[in-house]
XYZ file of C-alpha atoms in Angstrom:
686
model
C 174.116 239.095 -173.184
C 170.255 239.394 -172.289
C 168.968 242.259 -170.441
C 165.618 242.100 -168.594
C 163.352 244.788 -167.012
C 160.844 244.431 -164.113
C 158.142 247.103 -163.552
C 158.111 248.769 -160.232
C 154.270 249.793 -160.883
C 153.491 246.254 -161.284
C 154.924 245.408 -158.164
C 152.728 248.094 -156.453
C 149.854 247.959 -158.081
C 146.995 245.201 -159.301
C 145.063 246.761 -162.195
C 141.289 245.873 -162.407
C 140.794 245.517 -166.059
C 136.822 244.349 -166.356
C 135.375 247.491 -164.679
C 132.564 249.515 -165.998
C 132.147 253.314 -164.749
C 129.199 255.397 -163.939
C 129.895 258.386 -166.359
C 128.175 262.030 -166.320
C 125.492 262.779 -168.313
C 123.832 266.340 -168.788
C 120.729 267.684 -170.156
C 119.346 271.267 -170.411
C 118.805 271.659 -166.665
C 121.440 269.521 -164.905
C 124.069 267.002 -164.793
C 123.953 263.186 -163.536
C 126.259 260.611 -163.006
C 129.750 260.249 -161.031
C 133.131 261.587 -161.442
C 136.798 261.354 -159.357
C 138.938 264.047 -158.805
C 141.174 264.996 -161.574
C 144.440 263.026 -160.026
C 141.744 259.810 -159.035
C 140.079 259.268 -155.692
C 142.161 256.551 -153.406
C 140.359 255.158 -150.005
C 141.014 252.047 -147.917
C 138.745 248.906 -148.962
C 135.885 248.030 -146.785
C 133.750 245.463 -147.918
C 129.839 245.957 -147.008
C 127.906 242.985 -147.630
C 124.814 244.083 -145.061
C 123.517 247.031 -144.141
C 125.359 246.709 -140.781
C 128.557 247.029 -142.325
C 127.975 250.559 -143.338
C 128.309 251.948 -139.648
C 132.282 251.385 -139.821
C 132.577 253.298 -142.932
C 129.970 256.093 -141.584
C 131.219 256.540 -138.072
C 133.353 253.859 -136.525
C 136.256 253.348 -139.192
C 139.579 255.242 -138.175
C 140.918 255.195 -141.651
C 138.732 257.451 -144.025
C 137.884 258.098 -146.508
C 137.027 254.458 -147.260
C 136.478 252.879 -150.852
C 133.597 250.588 -150.368
C 133.049 247.017 -152.180
C 129.547 246.878 -152.180
C 127.590 243.585 -152.596
C 124.992 244.242 -155.429
C 122.092 243.126 -153.636
C 122.798 246.761 -151.546
C 123.053 248.841 -154.392
C 119.802 250.794 -153.901
C 118.855 254.380 -153.477
C 118.805 254.359 -150.073
C 122.310 253.303 -149.412
C 123.656 255.515 -152.177
C 122.158 258.585 -150.468
C 123.392 257.634 -147.161
C 127.153 257.540 -148.791
C 126.494 260.686 -150.942
C 126.044 262.675 -147.782
C 129.517 261.931 -146.126
C 133.050 262.808 -146.897
C 134.137 259.426 -145.312
C 133.511 257.899 -148.574
C 135.968 258.277 -151.609
C 134.421 255.740 -154.229
C 132.121 253.032 -154.579
C 133.000 249.535 -156.382
C 129.973 247.196 -156.798
C 129.918 243.612 -157.184
C 127.348 241.946 -159.361
C 124.540 240.777 -157.573
C 124.314 236.846 -158.006
C 121.261 236.017 -158.076
C 119.346 238.902 -159.010
C 117.263 240.829 -156.415
C 113.836 238.914 -156.370
C 111.934 241.988 -155.778
C 113.556 243.669 -159.007
C 115.533 246.803 -159.577
C 115.443 249.483 -161.782
C 117.562 252.992 -161.662
C 115.583 254.784 -164.120
C 112.808 256.950 -162.995
C 109.263 256.022 -162.174
C 107.846 257.910 -164.713
C 110.113 257.638 -167.916
C 110.875 260.464 -170.611
C 108.565 262.494 -168.049
C 107.803 265.769 -170.146
C 108.780 264.616 -173.546
C 105.880 262.435 -174.503
C 102.469 263.594 -175.816
C 100.955 264.391 -172.445
C 101.045 267.927 -171.000
C 99.112 270.702 -169.266
C 97.800 271.420 -172.649
C 97.217 267.757 -173.955
C 95.635 265.406 -171.523
C 96.649 267.198 -168.397
C 95.156 264.165 -166.400
C 97.673 261.677 -167.716
C 101.048 264.005 -167.634
C 103.641 263.131 -165.351
C 102.354 259.405 -164.725
C 99.302 261.038 -162.613
C 97.076 257.921 -163.770
C 99.541 255.084 -164.188
C 103.243 255.041 -162.913
C 104.896 252.797 -165.281
C 107.587 252.136 -163.541
C 106.904 251.809 -159.828
C 110.298 249.922 -159.030
C 112.118 253.349 -160.543
C 114.757 254.489 -157.926
C 115.837 257.355 -160.081
C 119.428 257.167 -158.781
C 120.654 257.114 -162.436
C 119.328 260.562 -162.453
C 121.264 261.691 -159.054
C 124.853 263.538 -159.205
C 127.430 262.003 -157.364
C 130.604 263.644 -156.503
C 132.477 260.396 -156.038
C 133.358 257.737 -158.516
C 131.178 254.378 -158.584
C 132.533 251.418 -160.542
C 130.930 248.197 -161.602
C 133.272 244.784 -161.098
C 132.247 242.791 -164.077
C 134.765 240.059 -163.143
C 134.152 237.470 -160.373
C 137.699 236.736 -160.136
C 138.734 240.429 -159.654
C 136.108 240.978 -156.760
C 137.655 237.984 -155.179
C 140.923 239.350 -155.579
C 139.682 242.547 -153.606
C 138.110 240.714 -151.101
C 141.296 238.707 -150.319
C 143.070 241.775 -150.152
C 140.864 243.067 -147.633
C 140.466 240.001 -145.418
C 144.508 239.800 -145.334
C 144.988 243.613 -144.189
C 141.951 245.273 -143.437
C 139.933 243.142 -141.340
C 139.901 244.265 -137.594
C 141.549 241.955 -135.225
C 140.297 241.197 -131.885
C 137.988 244.289 -131.755
C 140.825 246.885 -132.781
C 141.534 248.629 -135.745
C 143.543 246.980 -138.767
C 147.426 247.731 -138.506
C 149.143 249.389 -141.701
C 149.693 248.544 -144.411
C 146.275 248.218 -145.713
C 144.548 247.288 -148.845
C 143.421 250.405 -150.778
C 141.838 251.041 -154.029
C 142.060 254.134 -156.449
C 139.401 254.756 -159.218
C 140.254 257.287 -161.857
C 136.864 258.674 -163.741
C 137.446 262.324 -163.867
C 134.903 264.132 -166.245
C 135.418 267.636 -168.093
C 131.745 268.543 -168.449
C 129.764 270.257 -165.634
C 126.655 271.948 -164.907
C 124.383 271.317 -168.044
C 124.207 270.832 -171.564
C 123.977 274.568 -172.211
C 127.196 275.149 -170.272
C 129.033 272.392 -171.692
C 127.891 273.196 -175.429
C 128.718 276.635 -175.170
C 132.288 275.849 -174.149
C 132.957 273.482 -176.793
C 131.330 275.926 -179.415
C 133.971 278.516 -178.131
C 136.774 276.140 -178.117
C 135.966 275.234 -181.649
C 135.656 278.673 -182.672
C 138.687 280.390 -181.228
C 141.318 277.483 -180.857
C 143.573 275.774 -183.266
C 143.215 272.683 -180.783
C 139.902 272.594 -179.122
C 139.076 270.962 -176.071
C 135.550 269.581 -176.439
C 134.107 268.740 -173.066
C 130.772 266.981 -174.094
C 128.787 265.586 -176.842
C 125.481 264.978 -177.994
C 123.948 261.685 -177.718
C 123.354 260.400 -181.181
C 123.199 257.523 -183.358
C 121.052 256.342 -186.442
C 117.693 254.941 -186.966
C 117.177 251.784 -189.002
C 114.113 251.763 -191.647
C 112.921 249.948 -194.482
C 110.066 249.457 -196.504
C 108.042 246.633 -197.680
C 107.520 248.014 -201.250
C 110.734 249.642 -202.223
C 110.327 253.334 -202.423
C 113.044 256.255 -203.578
C 114.761 257.434 -200.595
C 115.937 260.677 -202.238
C 112.393 261.680 -203.336
C 109.061 261.925 -201.841
C 106.274 259.717 -201.414
C 102.899 260.537 -203.029
C 100.601 262.297 -200.611
C 97.842 259.859 -201.742
C 100.014 256.677 -200.806
C 99.393 255.434 -197.414
C 101.970 253.886 -195.120
C 101.515 251.623 -191.730
C 104.383 252.296 -189.566
C 105.734 249.223 -187.503
C 108.098 250.346 -184.986
C 110.374 249.765 -181.847
C 113.387 250.887 -180.334
C 116.739 249.359 -180.231
C 118.438 251.368 -177.109
C 118.479 250.690 -173.264
C 120.407 252.450 -170.520
C 121.524 251.200 -167.084
C 123.680 252.902 -164.192
C 126.935 252.280 -165.560
C 128.132 253.226 -168.858
C 128.028 250.857 -171.720
C 126.216 248.405 -169.869
C 122.689 248.293 -171.000
C 121.842 244.552 -171.998
C 118.171 245.505 -172.248
C 116.866 241.814 -172.594
C 113.137 242.562 -172.359
C 112.991 246.395 -172.081
C 114.673 246.571 -176.180
C 115.791 243.357 -177.518
C 112.653 241.422 -177.160
C 110.850 243.867 -179.181
C 113.403 244.416 -181.886
C 113.912 240.815 -182.312
C 110.146 240.400 -182.788
C 109.876 243.132 -185.176
C 112.977 241.806 -187.482
C 111.351 238.472 -187.504
C 107.970 240.033 -188.482
C 109.816 241.966 -191.161
C 111.058 238.854 -192.677
C 107.740 237.023 -192.539
C 106.091 239.952 -194.454
C 108.730 240.267 -196.885
C 108.697 236.418 -197.743
C 105.001 236.095 -197.940
C 103.326 236.211 -201.612
C 101.232 238.708 -203.369
C 103.148 241.548 -201.322
C 102.732 244.297 -204.373
C 99.105 243.802 -203.826
C 99.112 245.248 -200.442
C 96.898 248.357 -200.548
C 99.348 250.185 -198.297
C 103.246 250.059 -197.696
C 104.659 248.741 -194.500
C 107.623 250.909 -192.893
C 109.611 248.805 -190.408
C 111.299 251.397 -188.051
C 113.929 250.955 -185.398
C 114.344 253.858 -183.387
C 117.667 254.696 -181.597
C 118.053 256.954 -178.342
C 114.576 256.556 -177.500
C 115.562 255.679 -173.845
C 117.098 259.555 -173.536
C 113.641 261.442 -174.179
C 112.942 259.956 -177.594
C 115.867 260.985 -179.750
C 115.243 259.033 -182.431
C 111.587 259.021 -182.914
C 111.462 263.094 -182.548
C 114.347 263.382 -184.898
C 112.202 261.285 -187.510
C 108.942 263.417 -186.939
C 111.233 266.496 -187.402
C 112.697 265.651 -190.673
C 108.987 264.537 -192.004
C 107.846 267.926 -190.869
C 110.694 269.546 -192.706
C 110.473 267.708 -195.874
C 113.987 265.876 -194.975
C 112.660 262.466 -195.179
C 110.915 260.484 -197.954
C 107.607 260.223 -196.093
C 105.505 262.995 -194.596
C 103.314 262.658 -191.481
C 100.555 262.942 -194.054
C 101.415 259.437 -195.526
C 101.121 257.553 -192.138
C 97.824 255.546 -192.257
C 98.361 254.017 -188.749
C 101.077 253.178 -186.254
C 101.901 249.739 -184.627
C 104.430 249.809 -181.688
C 106.156 246.791 -180.247
C 107.118 247.891 -176.935
C 108.208 245.489 -174.133
C 106.844 242.100 -175.337
C 108.637 239.184 -173.652
C 105.406 237.836 -171.575
C 107.327 236.789 -168.686
C 104.301 236.692 -166.835
C 101.417 235.684 -168.993
C 100.237 235.150 -172.512
C 98.368 238.320 -173.062
C 99.492 241.363 -175.041
C 97.884 244.534 -174.110
C 96.767 246.899 -176.758
C 97.368 250.489 -175.622
C 95.734 253.763 -177.331
C 95.483 257.375 -176.724
C 92.473 258.206 -175.341
C 92.803 261.793 -176.205
C 93.192 261.370 -179.996
C 90.126 258.789 -179.776
C 87.888 261.536 -179.031
C 88.001 262.741 -182.515
C 85.303 260.640 -184.066
C 87.234 259.750 -187.259
C 90.370 258.629 -185.485
C 88.670 256.561 -182.968
C 86.670 254.709 -186.078
C 90.017 253.821 -187.321
C 91.806 252.731 -184.172
C 88.715 250.711 -183.269
C 88.894 249.084 -186.710
C 93.032 248.252 -185.845
C 91.971 247.008 -182.480
C 89.184 244.753 -183.805
C 91.580 243.486 -186.458
C 94.171 242.322 -184.069
C 91.839 241.114 -181.676
C 90.241 238.578 -184.206
C 93.656 237.523 -185.329
C 95.007 236.309 -182.100
C 91.772 234.045 -181.626
C 93.365 230.427 -181.288
C 96.465 231.449 -180.883
C 99.108 231.103 -178.024
C 99.032 234.694 -177.547
C 95.969 236.708 -176.576
C 95.071 240.508 -177.354
C 93.328 242.580 -175.155
C 92.429 246.326 -174.872
C 93.984 248.056 -171.789
C 90.972 250.184 -171.908
C 89.668 253.442 -172.992
C 90.731 255.691 -170.280
C 94.223 254.150 -169.902
C 97.042 256.526 -171.217
C 99.866 255.377 -173.659
C 102.780 253.922 -171.926
C 106.136 255.385 -172.598
C 106.450 254.942 -176.437
C 107.900 256.279 -179.650
C 104.088 256.731 -181.003
C 103.760 259.777 -178.576
C 105.995 261.870 -180.377
C 104.141 261.456 -183.613
C 101.032 262.156 -181.845
C 102.528 265.306 -180.704
C 102.674 266.326 -184.221
C 99.419 264.697 -185.370
C 96.570 262.726 -184.538
C 97.487 259.333 -185.825
C 95.387 255.917 -185.406
C 98.022 253.675 -183.377
C 98.297 250.915 -180.982
C 100.995 250.147 -178.897
C 101.733 246.488 -178.096
C 103.113 245.440 -174.387
C 103.107 242.636 -172.043
C 101.745 244.841 -169.231
C 98.661 246.554 -168.806
C 99.775 248.953 -166.342
C 102.980 248.811 -164.407
C 106.177 247.219 -166.287
C 107.074 243.667 -165.446
C 110.481 243.394 -166.589
C 112.001 242.949 -162.935
C 114.501 240.122 -163.485
C 117.574 239.572 -165.534
C 116.990 237.345 -168.407
C 119.190 234.227 -167.782
C 120.169 232.419 -171.132
C 122.596 229.499 -171.266
C 125.856 229.945 -173.186
C 126.081 227.613 -176.397
C 128.567 227.186 -178.993
C 128.246 229.805 -181.683
C 125.850 229.237 -184.345
C 124.678 225.952 -182.695
C 120.773 225.137 -182.699
C 118.150 225.645 -180.148
C 118.621 222.539 -178.345
C 122.539 223.122 -177.892
C 121.539 226.621 -176.541
C 119.020 225.338 -174.300
C 116.784 228.196 -175.415
C 113.497 226.171 -176.165
C 112.726 226.001 -172.394
C 113.343 229.904 -171.717
C 110.520 231.820 -170.898
C 111.557 234.909 -173.281
C 112.162 232.717 -176.241
C 108.758 230.565 -175.704
C 106.913 233.709 -175.606
C 108.558 235.315 -178.545
C 107.913 232.404 -180.574
C 104.050 232.635 -179.662
C 104.117 236.085 -180.864
C 105.792 235.436 -183.880
C 103.904 232.666 -185.264
C 106.988 230.334 -184.918
C 107.925 231.154 -188.547
C 110.281 228.648 -190.736
C 111.141 229.546 -194.339
C 108.601 227.141 -195.717
C 105.381 228.639 -193.917
C 105.138 232.500 -195.269
C 103.027 231.180 -198.433
C 100.499 230.065 -195.982
C 99.556 233.731 -195.258
C 97.896 234.276 -198.214
C 95.693 231.399 -198.380
C 92.518 231.805 -200.663
C 92.166 235.508 -200.117
C 91.671 237.473 -203.013
C 90.679 241.157 -201.529
C 93.943 243.499 -200.692
C 92.298 244.562 -197.496
C 91.892 241.289 -196.274
C 95.064 239.991 -197.602
C 96.683 243.015 -195.445
C 95.085 241.611 -192.399
C 95.949 237.832 -193.160
C 99.862 239.075 -193.824
C 100.021 240.946 -190.372
C 98.146 238.189 -188.407
C 100.640 235.640 -189.972
C 103.496 237.473 -189.147
C 102.785 239.004 -185.713
C 100.208 236.637 -183.931
C 100.986 232.326 -184.500
C 98.958 229.767 -184.801
C 99.529 227.570 -181.467
C 98.555 224.505 -183.152
C 101.903 223.474 -183.925
C 104.001 225.850 -181.912
C 107.162 225.149 -183.727
C 110.573 227.386 -183.172
C 111.898 229.632 -185.335
C 115.720 229.055 -185.865
C 116.048 232.610 -187.016
C 114.650 234.111 -183.771
C 117.007 231.515 -181.735
C 120.091 233.079 -183.750
C 119.142 236.729 -183.044
C 118.534 236.268 -179.285
C 121.846 234.280 -179.219
C 123.546 237.119 -181.056
C 121.774 240.138 -179.271
C 121.981 238.556 -175.906
C 124.652 236.284 -175.449
C 127.649 236.642 -177.922
C 127.622 239.112 -180.839
C 130.847 237.647 -182.147
C 129.251 234.462 -183.717
C 129.165 232.713 -187.163
C 126.114 234.224 -188.528
C 126.641 237.742 -187.496
C 130.379 237.251 -189.017
C 128.673 236.203 -192.503
C 126.025 238.924 -192.692
C 128.270 242.047 -192.052
C 130.937 243.625 -194.374
C 134.600 242.942 -193.917
C 135.600 246.204 -192.692
C 133.270 245.929 -189.966
C 134.469 243.066 -188.134
C 135.816 245.212 -185.152
C 131.938 245.882 -184.067
C 131.620 242.345 -183.041
C 132.329 242.434 -179.203
C 131.720 239.782 -176.947
C 129.277 240.829 -174.606
C 126.161 242.838 -176.473
C 125.281 246.496 -175.195
C 122.866 248.493 -176.512
C 123.710 251.989 -175.186
C 123.245 254.662 -177.547
C 126.534 256.390 -176.801
C 128.107 259.323 -178.784
C 130.087 257.489 -181.586
C 127.856 256.334 -184.118
C 126.561 254.039 -185.845
C 127.244 251.898 -182.661
C 127.554 248.177 -182.777
C 123.610 247.455 -182.234
C 122.637 249.604 -185.154
C 124.868 247.983 -187.470
C 123.674 244.739 -186.649
C 120.104 245.505 -186.775
C 120.749 247.032 -189.939
C 122.628 244.021 -191.483
C 120.410 241.621 -189.954
C 117.256 243.127 -191.698
C 118.997 243.251 -194.722
C 119.853 239.716 -194.514
C 116.018 238.610 -193.741
C 114.509 240.762 -196.378
C 117.081 241.439 -199.089
C 118.078 239.441 -201.737
C 121.554 238.010 -203.030
C 122.451 239.438 -206.570
C 124.970 238.106 -208.823
C 127.157 241.205 -208.810
C 131.249 241.248 -208.561
C 132.536 243.013 -205.669
C 132.949 246.274 -208.229
C 129.888 246.286 -209.098
C 128.604 245.855 -205.475
C 130.506 248.710 -204.062
C 129.617 251.029 -206.916
C 125.893 250.284 -208.017
C 125.730 253.625 -209.542
C 127.967 252.234 -212.504
C 125.221 249.888 -213.309
C 122.182 251.361 -215.204
C 120.043 248.478 -213.812
C 120.732 248.600 -209.974
C 118.027 251.116 -209.161
C 120.148 252.776 -207.048
C 117.726 255.207 -205.626
C 115.175 252.085 -204.583
C 117.773 249.804 -203.132
C 120.989 249.757 -200.817
C 123.943 247.162 -201.773
C 126.215 245.682 -199.113
C 129.467 243.285 -200.419
C 129.428 241.103 -196.984
C 131.558 238.397 -195.823
C 129.422 235.385 -196.433
C 129.363 231.819 -194.743
C 132.668 229.790 -194.711
C 133.252 227.503 -197.871
C 132.727 223.931 -196.457
C 135.980 222.709 -198.110
C 138.156 225.395 -196.898
C 138.362 228.224 -194.104
C 137.919 230.931 -196.536
C 134.708 232.899 -196.776
C 132.475 233.131 -199.736
C 131.582 236.652 -199.897
C 128.403 237.737 -201.735
C 126.365 240.853 -202.295
C 123.001 241.706 -200.833
C 120.211 244.126 -202.096
C 118.021 245.510 -199.833
C 115.620 248.448 -198.823
C 117.440 248.862 -195.436
C 118.395 252.522 -194.947
C 119.836 254.541 -192.004
C 118.402 257.781 -190.826
C 120.196 260.412 -188.542
C 118.979 260.217 -184.764
C 120.547 263.379 -183.370
C 118.056 265.598 -181.454
C 116.820 268.496 -183.466
C 117.967 270.498 -180.210
C 121.388 270.433 -181.545
C 120.506 271.146 -185.205
C 118.897 274.174 -184.037
C 121.148 274.670 -181.428
C 118.612 275.050 -178.600
C 120.708 273.523 -175.946
C 118.187 274.563 -173.420
C 115.057 273.256 -175.362
C 112.127 271.756 -173.364
C 110.519 270.525 -176.498
C 113.546 268.012 -177.575
C 115.904 265.893 -175.982
C 119.066 267.587 -175.011
C 121.244 264.747 -173.505
C 124.800 265.082 -173.855
C 127.696 262.627 -172.459
C 130.922 264.494 -170.759
C 134.201 263.483 -171.990
C 137.433 262.198 -170.085
C 140.694 261.341 -170.869
C 141.223 258.192 -168.273
C 139.235 255.401 -166.772
C 140.861 253.039 -164.778
C 140.988 251.131 -161.525
C 143.608 249.499 -159.343
C 144.315 248.305 -155.884
C 147.595 248.265 -153.768
C 148.926 248.819 -150.014
C 149.043 251.816 -148.528
C 151.136 252.882 -145.637
C 150.207 254.909 -142.438
C 149.892 258.676 -142.672
C 152.661 258.934 -140.138
C 155.038 256.499 -142.096
C 154.245 258.750 -145.375
C 155.026 261.894 -143.519
C 158.269 260.368 -142.165
C 159.067 259.139 -145.684
C 158.438 262.765 -147.009
C 160.318 264.247 -144.617
C 163.303 261.682 -144.905
C 163.068 262.381 -148.860
C 163.207 266.544 -148.208
C 166.238 265.869 -145.475
C 168.093 263.925 -148.065
C 167.313 266.227 -150.980
C 168.554 269.507 -148.930
C 171.603 267.397 -147.929
C 172.238 266.574 -151.389
C 171.984 270.187 -152.528
C 174.160 271.483 -149.631
C 176.806 268.843 -150.539
C 176.660 269.673 -154.135
C 176.928 273.283 -153.356
C 179.896 272.639 -151.197
C 181.711 270.640 -153.796
C 181.052 273.153 -156.576
C 182.227 276.066 -154.316
C 185.678 274.365 -153.477
C 186.025 272.612 -156.631
C 189.395 274.230 -157.610
C 190.848 272.914 -154.230
C 189.133 269.476 -154.462
C 189.769 269.067 -157.994
C 192.877 270.981 -158.822
C 195.730 269.102 -160.617
C 199.061 268.427 -158.810
C 202.297 270.771 -159.898
C 204.597 268.822 -162.021
C 207.827 267.974 -159.760
C 210.315 268.610 -162.525
C 209.201 271.908 -163.127
C 211.541 274.640 -161.007
C 210.537 278.291 -160.671
C 213.757 280.869 -160.869
């Protein structure tokens, strides 16, 4: 016959499957983030949709502690600090704000990465700590507060509605009186293992690793890999000649938000690295690249949100001769920062006023500014200098300036304060569809990037060389054609469309599937996130690596065995190129993919703060950010009985237990009487 089971747990609890927790991060001095108790925190649900609703939680409600379901528009510093200072709150579940707050919102600091850039009491003290310019005026700093209760984001509107309905059915006061039991409650689990600071947690982890057979690691450094390649191939295992000059074009690929692994970073990161990727393709496809007097290195830094992890590590490796380039090889530095151009068509060119006090540096910077300004004449995007007295915005370039005076420019869409105040709304279309299907052609971010990039089609790069024969003029023209477009035709690049779709809407799309290795299919999640994390490489790093290889590399006629083992081929130039066996596109006549071998100069370099290499966990020179470990993160709702009923149930249970023990003891003591066998009547004793 059939045997069926019915879970009692499922009858009691409703799990919330699409949530994102606030987790604990630590640095050299303190801890930030959130955590629950070791057994999870429970409270009666109360919905807060306006600030007046907080009074019930903080004063009037008779059933504390409360678990608050907070409307996303109320998720701000003032509200959180009110909840932080009371024992009547056991946790917080935040519903996504729709639409986004019109005034904008930022959980970061008003002065990002303060203390880890170039400005200090010894270098441009008037610019230190954002004294001249507050770059992020909307920064509330709540991401850098420490909360002793769990805070979760509810990503699914349907689950949010289930919670609200449970609240309406059981928790709403009736006729001015308190609601009666049973009440709807929520339980959040997010206990963190690390406490105090990176110094404390790394010391504990180190001791565990040294003396324990099964060490209990309590925190891990934030780490990943930088992605880089060069226009002209270089020997990755050797050293570039000191007289060879390289122009570094850089951007960051990570972002951060209040909740763990929820970091889309549309304007802060994606707009810049998509622009960077398309520019790299344009330069690689241009003719006469070998004639350029200087090489160009395309660099994508990881972990920049957390005190410049990636850039500080690359500078450290260059200083320690652990990288093919040295700092002396860098001729100039161009960084793409926030370039989404949501509120205009002007890109601002920021330079460092302190290093420009050196006449030779100022001459080179002025030459670079003039070249960029001229290149924007007649284009959809205008480049303007932010001003000699204006300091650099938070940027990777600052870490290079800490080591050496390098001529450089940081391009942004803001002259002073950040302008990325709103969430980028992009329509969802079928994967691999053209721009008309996606509806991207009218999106302001897409239009802006198209203007910056020059709307490159595959048939246009050859126009960049024109009739120019001088190498120096050719370099300037190639840079102009790749970054700053002519606005006369303003076509839209399909490559940009595909990158925006993949990095902002859906990573698991047909193009991304075709350009990665078969064993990396698992990295293609549905929702793109760009948090640096502790496991590396993260999916964003892999995808930037393979997109760059696809755009700048070459398909070579090698078998799978030859592609996976290029060292066996004497003509592979293994020291100059990387080889990747990728899945390829779907065959037109079948559902099978046609794999191929891609050769490119794209490489990875470690993005782990030098503080952990040097075991200087309390460093003020390098980033020291770590992420706490945890065992269980989950959320669920259920009906909870009154405290009186729970006590009665407990007392009855204890009474039944004691009665059972007494009964068992009595039966055991009288077992010989109660369970003795009757005598055989046929047996007679004489």
